Coordinates of C-alpha atoms in Angstrom, one line a residue:
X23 CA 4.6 -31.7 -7.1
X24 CA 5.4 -30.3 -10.7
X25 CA 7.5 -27.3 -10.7
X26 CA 4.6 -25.5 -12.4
X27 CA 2.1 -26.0 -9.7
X28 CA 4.1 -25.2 -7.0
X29 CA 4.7 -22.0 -8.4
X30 CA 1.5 -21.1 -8.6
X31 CA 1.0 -22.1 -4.8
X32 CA -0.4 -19.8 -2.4
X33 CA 2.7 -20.3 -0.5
X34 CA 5.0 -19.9 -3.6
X35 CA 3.0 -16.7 -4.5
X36 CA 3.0 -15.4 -0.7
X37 CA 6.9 -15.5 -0.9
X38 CA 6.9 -14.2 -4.2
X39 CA 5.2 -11.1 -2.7
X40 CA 7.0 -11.1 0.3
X41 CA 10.7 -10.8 -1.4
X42 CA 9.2 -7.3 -3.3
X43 CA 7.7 -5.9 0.1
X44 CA 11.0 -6.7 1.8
X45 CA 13.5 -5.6 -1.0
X46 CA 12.0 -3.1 -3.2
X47 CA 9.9 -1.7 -0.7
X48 CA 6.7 -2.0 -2.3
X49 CA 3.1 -2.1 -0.6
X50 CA 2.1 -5.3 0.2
X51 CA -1.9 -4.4 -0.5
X52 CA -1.2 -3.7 -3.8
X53 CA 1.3 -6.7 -5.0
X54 CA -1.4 -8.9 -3.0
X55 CA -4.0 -7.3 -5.3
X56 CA -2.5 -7.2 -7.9
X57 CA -1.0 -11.1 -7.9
X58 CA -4.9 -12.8 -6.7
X59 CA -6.0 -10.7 -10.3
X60 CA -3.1 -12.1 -12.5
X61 CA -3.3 -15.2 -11.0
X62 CA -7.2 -15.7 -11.3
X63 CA -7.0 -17.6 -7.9
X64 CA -10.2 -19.1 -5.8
X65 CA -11.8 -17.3 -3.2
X66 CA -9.9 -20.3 -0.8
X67 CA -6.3 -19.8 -2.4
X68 CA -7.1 -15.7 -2.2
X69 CA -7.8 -16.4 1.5
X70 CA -5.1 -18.3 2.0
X71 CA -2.4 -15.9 0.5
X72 CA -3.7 -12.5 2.2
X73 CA -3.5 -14.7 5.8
X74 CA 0.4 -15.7 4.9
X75 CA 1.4 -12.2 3.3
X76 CA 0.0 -10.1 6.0
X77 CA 0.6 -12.4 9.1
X78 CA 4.3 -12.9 8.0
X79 CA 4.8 -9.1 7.9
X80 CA 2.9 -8.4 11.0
X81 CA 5.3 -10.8 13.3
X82 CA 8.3 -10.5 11.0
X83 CA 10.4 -9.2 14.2
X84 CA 8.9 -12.6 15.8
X85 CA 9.8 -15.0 13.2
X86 CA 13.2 -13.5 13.3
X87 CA 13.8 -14.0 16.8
X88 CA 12.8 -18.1 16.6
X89 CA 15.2 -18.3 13.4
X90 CA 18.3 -16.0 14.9
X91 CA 19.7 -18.9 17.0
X92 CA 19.7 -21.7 13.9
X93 CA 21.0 -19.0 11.1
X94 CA 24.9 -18.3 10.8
X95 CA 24.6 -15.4 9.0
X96 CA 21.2 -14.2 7.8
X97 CA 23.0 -11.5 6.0
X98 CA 24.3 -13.7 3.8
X99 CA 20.9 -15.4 3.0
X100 CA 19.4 -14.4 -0.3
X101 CA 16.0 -12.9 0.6
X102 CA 13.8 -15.3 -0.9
X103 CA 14.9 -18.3 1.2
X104 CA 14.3 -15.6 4.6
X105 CA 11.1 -15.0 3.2
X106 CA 10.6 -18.7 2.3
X107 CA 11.9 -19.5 5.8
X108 CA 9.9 -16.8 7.9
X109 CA 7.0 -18.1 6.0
X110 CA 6.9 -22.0 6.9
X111 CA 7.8 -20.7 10.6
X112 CA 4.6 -18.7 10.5
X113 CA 2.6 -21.5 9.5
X114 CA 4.0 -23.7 11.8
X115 CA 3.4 -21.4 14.8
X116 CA 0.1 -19.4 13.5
X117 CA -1.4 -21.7 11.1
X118 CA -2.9 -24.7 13.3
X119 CA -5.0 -25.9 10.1
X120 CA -1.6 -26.9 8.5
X121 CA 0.3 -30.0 9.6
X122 CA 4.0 -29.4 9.9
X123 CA 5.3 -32.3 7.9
X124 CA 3.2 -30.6 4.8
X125 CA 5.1 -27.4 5.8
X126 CA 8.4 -29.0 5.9
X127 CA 7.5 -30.9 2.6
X128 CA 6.1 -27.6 0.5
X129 CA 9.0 -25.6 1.6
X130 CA 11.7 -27.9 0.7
X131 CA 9.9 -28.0 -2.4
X132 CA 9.8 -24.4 -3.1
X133 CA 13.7 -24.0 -2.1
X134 CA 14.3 -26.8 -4.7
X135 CA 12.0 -25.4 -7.2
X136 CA 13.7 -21.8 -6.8
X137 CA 17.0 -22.8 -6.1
X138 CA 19.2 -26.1 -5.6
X139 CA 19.2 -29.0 -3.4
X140 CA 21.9 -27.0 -0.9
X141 CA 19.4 -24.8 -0.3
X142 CA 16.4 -26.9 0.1
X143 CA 19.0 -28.9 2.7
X144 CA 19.6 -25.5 4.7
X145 CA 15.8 -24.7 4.7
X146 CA 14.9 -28.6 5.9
X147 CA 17.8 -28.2 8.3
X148 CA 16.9 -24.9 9.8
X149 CA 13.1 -25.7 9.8
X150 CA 13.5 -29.2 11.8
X151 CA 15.6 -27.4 14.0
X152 CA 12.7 -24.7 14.6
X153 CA 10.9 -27.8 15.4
X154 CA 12.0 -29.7 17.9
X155 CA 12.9 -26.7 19.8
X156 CA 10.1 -24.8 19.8
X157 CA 9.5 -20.8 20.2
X158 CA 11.9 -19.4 22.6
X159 CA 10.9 -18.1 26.3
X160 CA 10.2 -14.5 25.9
X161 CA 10.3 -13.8 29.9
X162 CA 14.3 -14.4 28.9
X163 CA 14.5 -10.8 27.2
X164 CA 14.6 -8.5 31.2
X165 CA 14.4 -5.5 29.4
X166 CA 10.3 -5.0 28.8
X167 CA 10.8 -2.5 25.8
X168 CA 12.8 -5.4 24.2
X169 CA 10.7 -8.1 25.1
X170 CA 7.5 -6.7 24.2
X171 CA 9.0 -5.4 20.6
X172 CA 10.2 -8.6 20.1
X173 CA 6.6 -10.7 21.3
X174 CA 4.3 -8.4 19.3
X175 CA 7.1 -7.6 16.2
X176 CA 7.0 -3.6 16.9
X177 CA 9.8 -1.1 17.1
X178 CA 11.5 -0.8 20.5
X179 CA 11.1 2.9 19.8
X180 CA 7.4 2.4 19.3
X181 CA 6.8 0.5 22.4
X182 CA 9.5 2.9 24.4
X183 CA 6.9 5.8 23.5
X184 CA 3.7 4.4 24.2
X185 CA 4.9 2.6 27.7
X186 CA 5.5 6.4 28.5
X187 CA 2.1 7.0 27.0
X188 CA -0.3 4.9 28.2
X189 CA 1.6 2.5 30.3
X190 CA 3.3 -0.8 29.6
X191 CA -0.1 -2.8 31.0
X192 CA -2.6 -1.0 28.2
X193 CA 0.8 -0.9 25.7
X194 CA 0.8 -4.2 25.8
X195 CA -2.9 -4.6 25.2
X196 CA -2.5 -2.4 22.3
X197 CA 0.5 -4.3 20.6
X198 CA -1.6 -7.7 21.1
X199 CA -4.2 -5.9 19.3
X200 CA -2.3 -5.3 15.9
X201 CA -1.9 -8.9 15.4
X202 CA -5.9 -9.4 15.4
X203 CA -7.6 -9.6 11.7
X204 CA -8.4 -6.4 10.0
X205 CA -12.5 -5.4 9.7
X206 CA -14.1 -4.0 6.9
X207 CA -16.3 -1.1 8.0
X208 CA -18.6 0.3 6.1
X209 CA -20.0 4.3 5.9
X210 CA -23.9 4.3 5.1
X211 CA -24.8 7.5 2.7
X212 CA -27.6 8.8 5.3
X213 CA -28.6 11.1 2.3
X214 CA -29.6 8.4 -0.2
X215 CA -30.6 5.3 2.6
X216 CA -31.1 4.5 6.3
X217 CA -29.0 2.4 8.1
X218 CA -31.5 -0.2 9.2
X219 CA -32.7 -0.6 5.4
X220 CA -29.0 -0.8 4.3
X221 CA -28.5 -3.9 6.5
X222 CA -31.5 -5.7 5.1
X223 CA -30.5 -4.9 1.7
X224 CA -27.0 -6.3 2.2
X225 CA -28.3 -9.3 4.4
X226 CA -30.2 -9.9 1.1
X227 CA -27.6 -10.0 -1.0
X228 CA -25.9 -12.6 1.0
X229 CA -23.8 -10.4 3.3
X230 CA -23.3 -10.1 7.0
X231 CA -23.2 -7.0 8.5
X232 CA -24.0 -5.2 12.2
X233 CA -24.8 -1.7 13.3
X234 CA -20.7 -0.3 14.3
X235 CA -20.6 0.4 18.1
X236 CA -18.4 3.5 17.2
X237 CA -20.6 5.6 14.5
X238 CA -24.7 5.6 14.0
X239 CA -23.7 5.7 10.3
X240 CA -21.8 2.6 10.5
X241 CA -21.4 -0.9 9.7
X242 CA -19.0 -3.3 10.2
X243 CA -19.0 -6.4 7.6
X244 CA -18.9 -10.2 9.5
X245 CA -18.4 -12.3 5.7
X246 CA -18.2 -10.8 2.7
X247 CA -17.3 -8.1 0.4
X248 CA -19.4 -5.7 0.4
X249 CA -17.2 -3.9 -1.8
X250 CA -18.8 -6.0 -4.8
X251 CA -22.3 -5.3 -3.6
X252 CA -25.4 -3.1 -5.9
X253 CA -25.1 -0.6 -2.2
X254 CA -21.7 0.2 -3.0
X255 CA -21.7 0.3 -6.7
X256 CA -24.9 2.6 -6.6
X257 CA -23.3 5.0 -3.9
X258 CA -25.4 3.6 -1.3
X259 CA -22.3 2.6 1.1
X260 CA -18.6 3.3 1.6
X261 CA -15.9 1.5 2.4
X262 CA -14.3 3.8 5.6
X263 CA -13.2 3.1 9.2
X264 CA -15.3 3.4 11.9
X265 CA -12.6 6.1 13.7
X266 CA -12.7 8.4 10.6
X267 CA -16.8 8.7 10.3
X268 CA -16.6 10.4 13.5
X269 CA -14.7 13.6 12.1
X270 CA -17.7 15.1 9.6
X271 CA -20.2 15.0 13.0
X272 CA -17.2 16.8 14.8
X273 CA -17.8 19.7 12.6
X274 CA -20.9 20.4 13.8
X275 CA -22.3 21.2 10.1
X276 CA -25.0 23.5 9.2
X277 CA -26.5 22.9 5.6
X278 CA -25.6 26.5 4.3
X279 CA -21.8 26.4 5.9
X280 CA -18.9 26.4 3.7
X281 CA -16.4 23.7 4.4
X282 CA -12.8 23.4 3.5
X283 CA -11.4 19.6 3.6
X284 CA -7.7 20.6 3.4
X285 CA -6.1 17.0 2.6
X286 CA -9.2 15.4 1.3
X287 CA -7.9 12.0 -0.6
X288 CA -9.1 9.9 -0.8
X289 CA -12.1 11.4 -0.2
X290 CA -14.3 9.4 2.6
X291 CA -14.3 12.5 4.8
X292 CA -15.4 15.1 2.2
X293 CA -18.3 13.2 0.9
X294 CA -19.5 12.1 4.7
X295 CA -19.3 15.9 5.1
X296 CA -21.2 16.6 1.4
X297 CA -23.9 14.9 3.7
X298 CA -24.8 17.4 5.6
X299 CA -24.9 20.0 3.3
X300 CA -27.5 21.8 1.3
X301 CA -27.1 22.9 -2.3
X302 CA -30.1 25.2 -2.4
X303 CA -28.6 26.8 0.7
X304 CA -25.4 27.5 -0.9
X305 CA -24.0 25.0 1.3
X306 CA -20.6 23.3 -0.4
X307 CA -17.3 21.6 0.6
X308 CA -13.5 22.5 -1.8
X309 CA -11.5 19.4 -0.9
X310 CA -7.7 20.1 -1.8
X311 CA -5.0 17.4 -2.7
X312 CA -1.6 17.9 -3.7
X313 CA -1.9 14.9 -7.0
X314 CA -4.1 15.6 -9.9
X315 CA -4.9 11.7 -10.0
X316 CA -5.9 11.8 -6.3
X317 CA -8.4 14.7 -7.6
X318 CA -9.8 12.5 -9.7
X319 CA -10.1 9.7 -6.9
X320 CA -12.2 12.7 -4.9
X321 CA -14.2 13.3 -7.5
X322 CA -15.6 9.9 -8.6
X323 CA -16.0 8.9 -5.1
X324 CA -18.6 11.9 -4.7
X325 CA -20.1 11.1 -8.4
X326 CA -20.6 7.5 -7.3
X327 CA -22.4 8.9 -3.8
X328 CA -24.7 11.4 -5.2
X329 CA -22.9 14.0 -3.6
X330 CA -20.7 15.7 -6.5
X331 CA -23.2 19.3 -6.2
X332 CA -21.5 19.9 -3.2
X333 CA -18.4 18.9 -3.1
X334 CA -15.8 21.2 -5.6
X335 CA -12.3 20.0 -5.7
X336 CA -8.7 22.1 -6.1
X337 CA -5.5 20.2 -7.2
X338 CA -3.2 22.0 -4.7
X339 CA -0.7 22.5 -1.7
X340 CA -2.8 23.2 1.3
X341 CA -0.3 25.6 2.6
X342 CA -1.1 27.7 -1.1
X343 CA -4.5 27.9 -0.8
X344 CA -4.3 31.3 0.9
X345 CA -3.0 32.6 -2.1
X346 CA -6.4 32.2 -4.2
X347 CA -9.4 32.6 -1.4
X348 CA -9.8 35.4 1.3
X349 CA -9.4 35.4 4.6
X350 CA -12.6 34.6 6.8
X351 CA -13.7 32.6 4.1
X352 CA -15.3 29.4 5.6
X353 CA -17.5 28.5 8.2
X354 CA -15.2 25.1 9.5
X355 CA -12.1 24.0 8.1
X356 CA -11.0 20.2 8.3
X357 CA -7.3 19.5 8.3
X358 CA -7.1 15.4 8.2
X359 CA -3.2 15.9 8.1
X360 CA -0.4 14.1 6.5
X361 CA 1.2 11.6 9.2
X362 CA 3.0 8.5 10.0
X363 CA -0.3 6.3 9.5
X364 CA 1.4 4.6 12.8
X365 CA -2.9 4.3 13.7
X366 CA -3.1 1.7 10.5
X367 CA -0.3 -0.7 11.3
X368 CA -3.3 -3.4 11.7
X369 CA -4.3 -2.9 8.4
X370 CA -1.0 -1.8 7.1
X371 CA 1.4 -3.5 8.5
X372 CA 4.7 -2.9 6.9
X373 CA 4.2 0.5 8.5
X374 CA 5.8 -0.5 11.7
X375 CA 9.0 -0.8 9.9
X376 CA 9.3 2.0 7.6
X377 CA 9.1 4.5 9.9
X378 CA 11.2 5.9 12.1
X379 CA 11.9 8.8 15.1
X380 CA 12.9 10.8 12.7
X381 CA 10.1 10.7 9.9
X382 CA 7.6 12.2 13.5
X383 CA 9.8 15.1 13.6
X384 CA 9.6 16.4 9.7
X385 CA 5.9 15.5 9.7
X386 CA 5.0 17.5 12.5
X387 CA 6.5 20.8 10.9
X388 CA 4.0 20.1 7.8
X389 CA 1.3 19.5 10.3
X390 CA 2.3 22.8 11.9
X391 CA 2.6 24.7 8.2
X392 CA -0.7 23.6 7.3
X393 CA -2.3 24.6 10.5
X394 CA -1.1 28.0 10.3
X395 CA -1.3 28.8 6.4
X396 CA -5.0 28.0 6.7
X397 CA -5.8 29.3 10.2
X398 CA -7.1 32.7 8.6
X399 CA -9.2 31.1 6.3
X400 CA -11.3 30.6 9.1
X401 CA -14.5 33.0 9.8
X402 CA -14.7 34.1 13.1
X403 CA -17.1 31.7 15.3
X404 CA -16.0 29.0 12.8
X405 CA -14.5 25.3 13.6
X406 CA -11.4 23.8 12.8
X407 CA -11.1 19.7 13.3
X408 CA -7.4 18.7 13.0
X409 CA -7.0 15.0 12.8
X410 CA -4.6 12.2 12.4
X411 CA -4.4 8.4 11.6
X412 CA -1.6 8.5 14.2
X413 CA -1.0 8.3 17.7
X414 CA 2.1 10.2 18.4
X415 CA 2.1 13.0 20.9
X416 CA 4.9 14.4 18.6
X417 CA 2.0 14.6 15.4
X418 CA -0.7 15.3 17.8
X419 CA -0.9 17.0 21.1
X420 CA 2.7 18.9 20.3
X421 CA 1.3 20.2 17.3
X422 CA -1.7 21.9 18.6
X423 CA 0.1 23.4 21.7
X424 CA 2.7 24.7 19.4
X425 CA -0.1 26.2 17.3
X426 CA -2.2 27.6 20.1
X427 CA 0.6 29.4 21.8
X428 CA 0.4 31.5 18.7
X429 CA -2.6 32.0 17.9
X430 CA -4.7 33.0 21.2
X431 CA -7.7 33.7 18.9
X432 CA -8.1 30.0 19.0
X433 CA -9.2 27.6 22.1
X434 CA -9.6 24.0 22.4
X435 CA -13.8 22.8 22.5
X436 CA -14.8 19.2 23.6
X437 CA -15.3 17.1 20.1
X438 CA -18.8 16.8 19.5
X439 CA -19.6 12.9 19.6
X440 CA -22.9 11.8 19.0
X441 CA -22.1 8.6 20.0
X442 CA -21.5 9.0 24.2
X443 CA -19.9 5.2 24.1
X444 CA -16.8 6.9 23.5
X445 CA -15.3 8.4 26.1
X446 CA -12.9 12.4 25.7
X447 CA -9.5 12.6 27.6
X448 CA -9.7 15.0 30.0
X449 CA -8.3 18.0 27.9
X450 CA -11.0 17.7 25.8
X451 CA -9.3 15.7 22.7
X452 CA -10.0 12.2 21.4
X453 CA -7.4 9.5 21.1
X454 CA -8.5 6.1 20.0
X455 CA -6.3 3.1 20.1
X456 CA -6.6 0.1 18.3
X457 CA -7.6 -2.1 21.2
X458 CA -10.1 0.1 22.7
X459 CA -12.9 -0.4 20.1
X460 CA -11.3 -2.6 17.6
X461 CA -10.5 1.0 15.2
X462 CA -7.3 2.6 13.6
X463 CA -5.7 4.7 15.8
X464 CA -6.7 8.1 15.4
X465 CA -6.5 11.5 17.7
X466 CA -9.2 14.5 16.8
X467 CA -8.9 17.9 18.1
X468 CA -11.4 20.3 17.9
X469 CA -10.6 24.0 17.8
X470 CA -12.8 27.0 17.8
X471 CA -12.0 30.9 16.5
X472 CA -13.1 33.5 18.8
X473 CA -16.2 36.0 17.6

């Protein structure tokens, strides 16, 4: 194979991408993006590429553990041959569509290609080796923190927290459920189309969709982009996962009310809220974000779905906001706070590894600042949803008791679901894990001022 093709190989490309992630730290969504777009690739190369970028990340800890034993010193490795090397192991474990000599052959290729025959010796070496041996016997690894971290590439300090949790039986289904695919789900814009029409309409256009089991207002995409369909462009749908539709309903809404989305970017949440509210009953939502350009994101996002009369936007801290509206000034307040993301590590993986014990401990003092800076903000009678993309009792659950004990005008409500699939814990909050209905993980708490 000619030096030039091979580097514009899905598997060249994937380590390409793989070597930033690891070294420089950058996202992996966005040097995937941003590489199928230079690279003009097929829709079967673009496949191909996201499968080896993101499944190579999500069992990294994995693929380390099969290539400890045949590596000397991985230290010493440059970081494309790891990369190159925890590639071809993933596609010989987790790619059955790929026949291992072709592995083998492509990889020594690529070590040759970006480096030297003594390389390309060490990779052919190593890689045989992973071979004929085959993946080691987890049940080898007695302690179950360690050998569940190590089976389903997580943080022992992740899986140490969530046995304690939940339980090592339903921890364990959880970490098997961040290696499944990512969905796309899909928010229908119940203000400008129904949800049954909004299926046909896609279906027409050549994509699969069905009803969400999660939210009435969504849908979750079987083939496809919808992304690139008229619905989306004309505002009709929004891209938007199935946990986070369920945080607008939780505000109960009336059309007149006056809503305050405190960390609003994107802005998925603030326009599903712009939908139930009334501009000829004065009804409006201020979303705040601390970036200008996020501002901007708001803002075309509720342009786009028709729902920009309502929504008015405020580049600024949320803690600040005090300082320029008065006290008692809206009727439910929405705090979708900043957190670990740990509830995204399907979708995100690299998450898993940047974060750490630490990170829970500073993020829960913002949590805590924004809860209190806005807490007067609220009118008396009025709603507050906090909510998190996390799953952490140190984000969640310690954040609201901390808040509560001082505040005693505020008391925990049940979260309004309309959907009665999904079950409350028994203190009245909502924790979804990944593996329960196929979600992010995500925690709601809703919280009520007394009259």
């Amino acid at each position: 194979m000619e030096n030039k093709s091979i580097r514009k190989s899905s598997r060249y490309l994937a380590m390409m991408i793989l070597e930033k992630v690891n070294s420089k730290g950058a996202f992996s969504n966005i040097v995937l993006n941003q590489t199928i777009e230079k690279e003009t690739l097929s829709k079967e190369d673009s496949n191909l590429l996201t499968e080896l970028v993101y499944g190579v990340i999500q069992r990294k800890r994995t693929l380390d553990y099969i290539l400890e034993p045949y590596l000397d010193n991985k230290k010493k490795l440059q970081n494309w041959v790891l990369q190159l090397l925890r590639l071809s192991v993933y596609q010989l474990y987790y790619l059955e569509r790929v026949p291992d000599h072709a592995v083998l052959n492509e990889a020594v290729n690529i070590a040759k290609v970006r480096g030297h025959k003594g390389i390309a010796g060490l990779t052919n070496g190593v890689l045989r080796n992973v071979l004929r041996n085959g993946i080691p016997d987890y049940s080898k690894i007695k302690d179950p923190v360690v050998r569940l971290g190590t089976m389903y590439s997580l943080p022992d300090w992740i899986i140490d927290q969530s046995i304690k949790n939940i339980g090592i039986e339903e921890t364990e289904n959880y970490a098997q459920s961040l290696l499944e695919k990512s969905k796309v789900s899909l928010r229908v814009n119940s203000k400008q189309i129904s949800v049954d029409k909004a299926i046909e309409q896609l279906m027409d256009e050549g994509y699969s969709v069905e009803k969400s089991r999660v939210s009435p207002y969504g849908l979750v995409s079987k083939s496809g982009l919808p992304a690139r369909s008229s619905l989306f462009k004309t505002g009709m749908i929004t891209i938007q996962d199935e946990s986070s539709m369920l945080v607008a309903p939780a505000l109960k809404i009336e059309p007149g009310d006056k809503v305050l989305d405190a960390c609003a970017a994107p802005g998925g949440k603030t326009t599903h809220i712009a939908t139930y509210l009334d501009q000829r009953q004065n009804g409006e939502v201020l979303a705040l974000d601390l970036h200008a350009h996020k501002i901007r994101l708001i803002e075309q996002n509720a342009k786009r779905q028709h729902v920009d009369a309502v929504v008015k936007t405020q580049n600024i801290d949320a803690r600040k906001i005090k300082e320029l509206v008065s006290d008692e000034t809206f009727d439910k307040i929405l705090i979708d706070a900043p957190c670990s993301g740990l509830g995204l590590m399907r979708r995100k993986p690299e998450i898993r590894y940047s974060k750490t014990p630490e990170d829970l401990i500073s993020l829960k003092k913002i949590q805590l600042d924004i809860l209190v800076s806005l807490a007067p903000l609220l009118k008396k009678g009025g709603r507050l949803i906090y909510s998190t993309c996390t799953i952490t009792h140190e984000e969640n659950e310690e954040v609201i008791e901390t808040f509560l004990r001082d505040h005693p005008a505020y008391t925990i409500e049940p979260v309004y679901l309309e959907n009665k699939y999904i079950n409350l814990d028994e203190d009245d909050m909502l924790r979804l894990y990944p593996h329960q209905y196929g979600t992010d993980g995500f925690f709601i708490c809703s919280l009520t001022k007394a009259k």
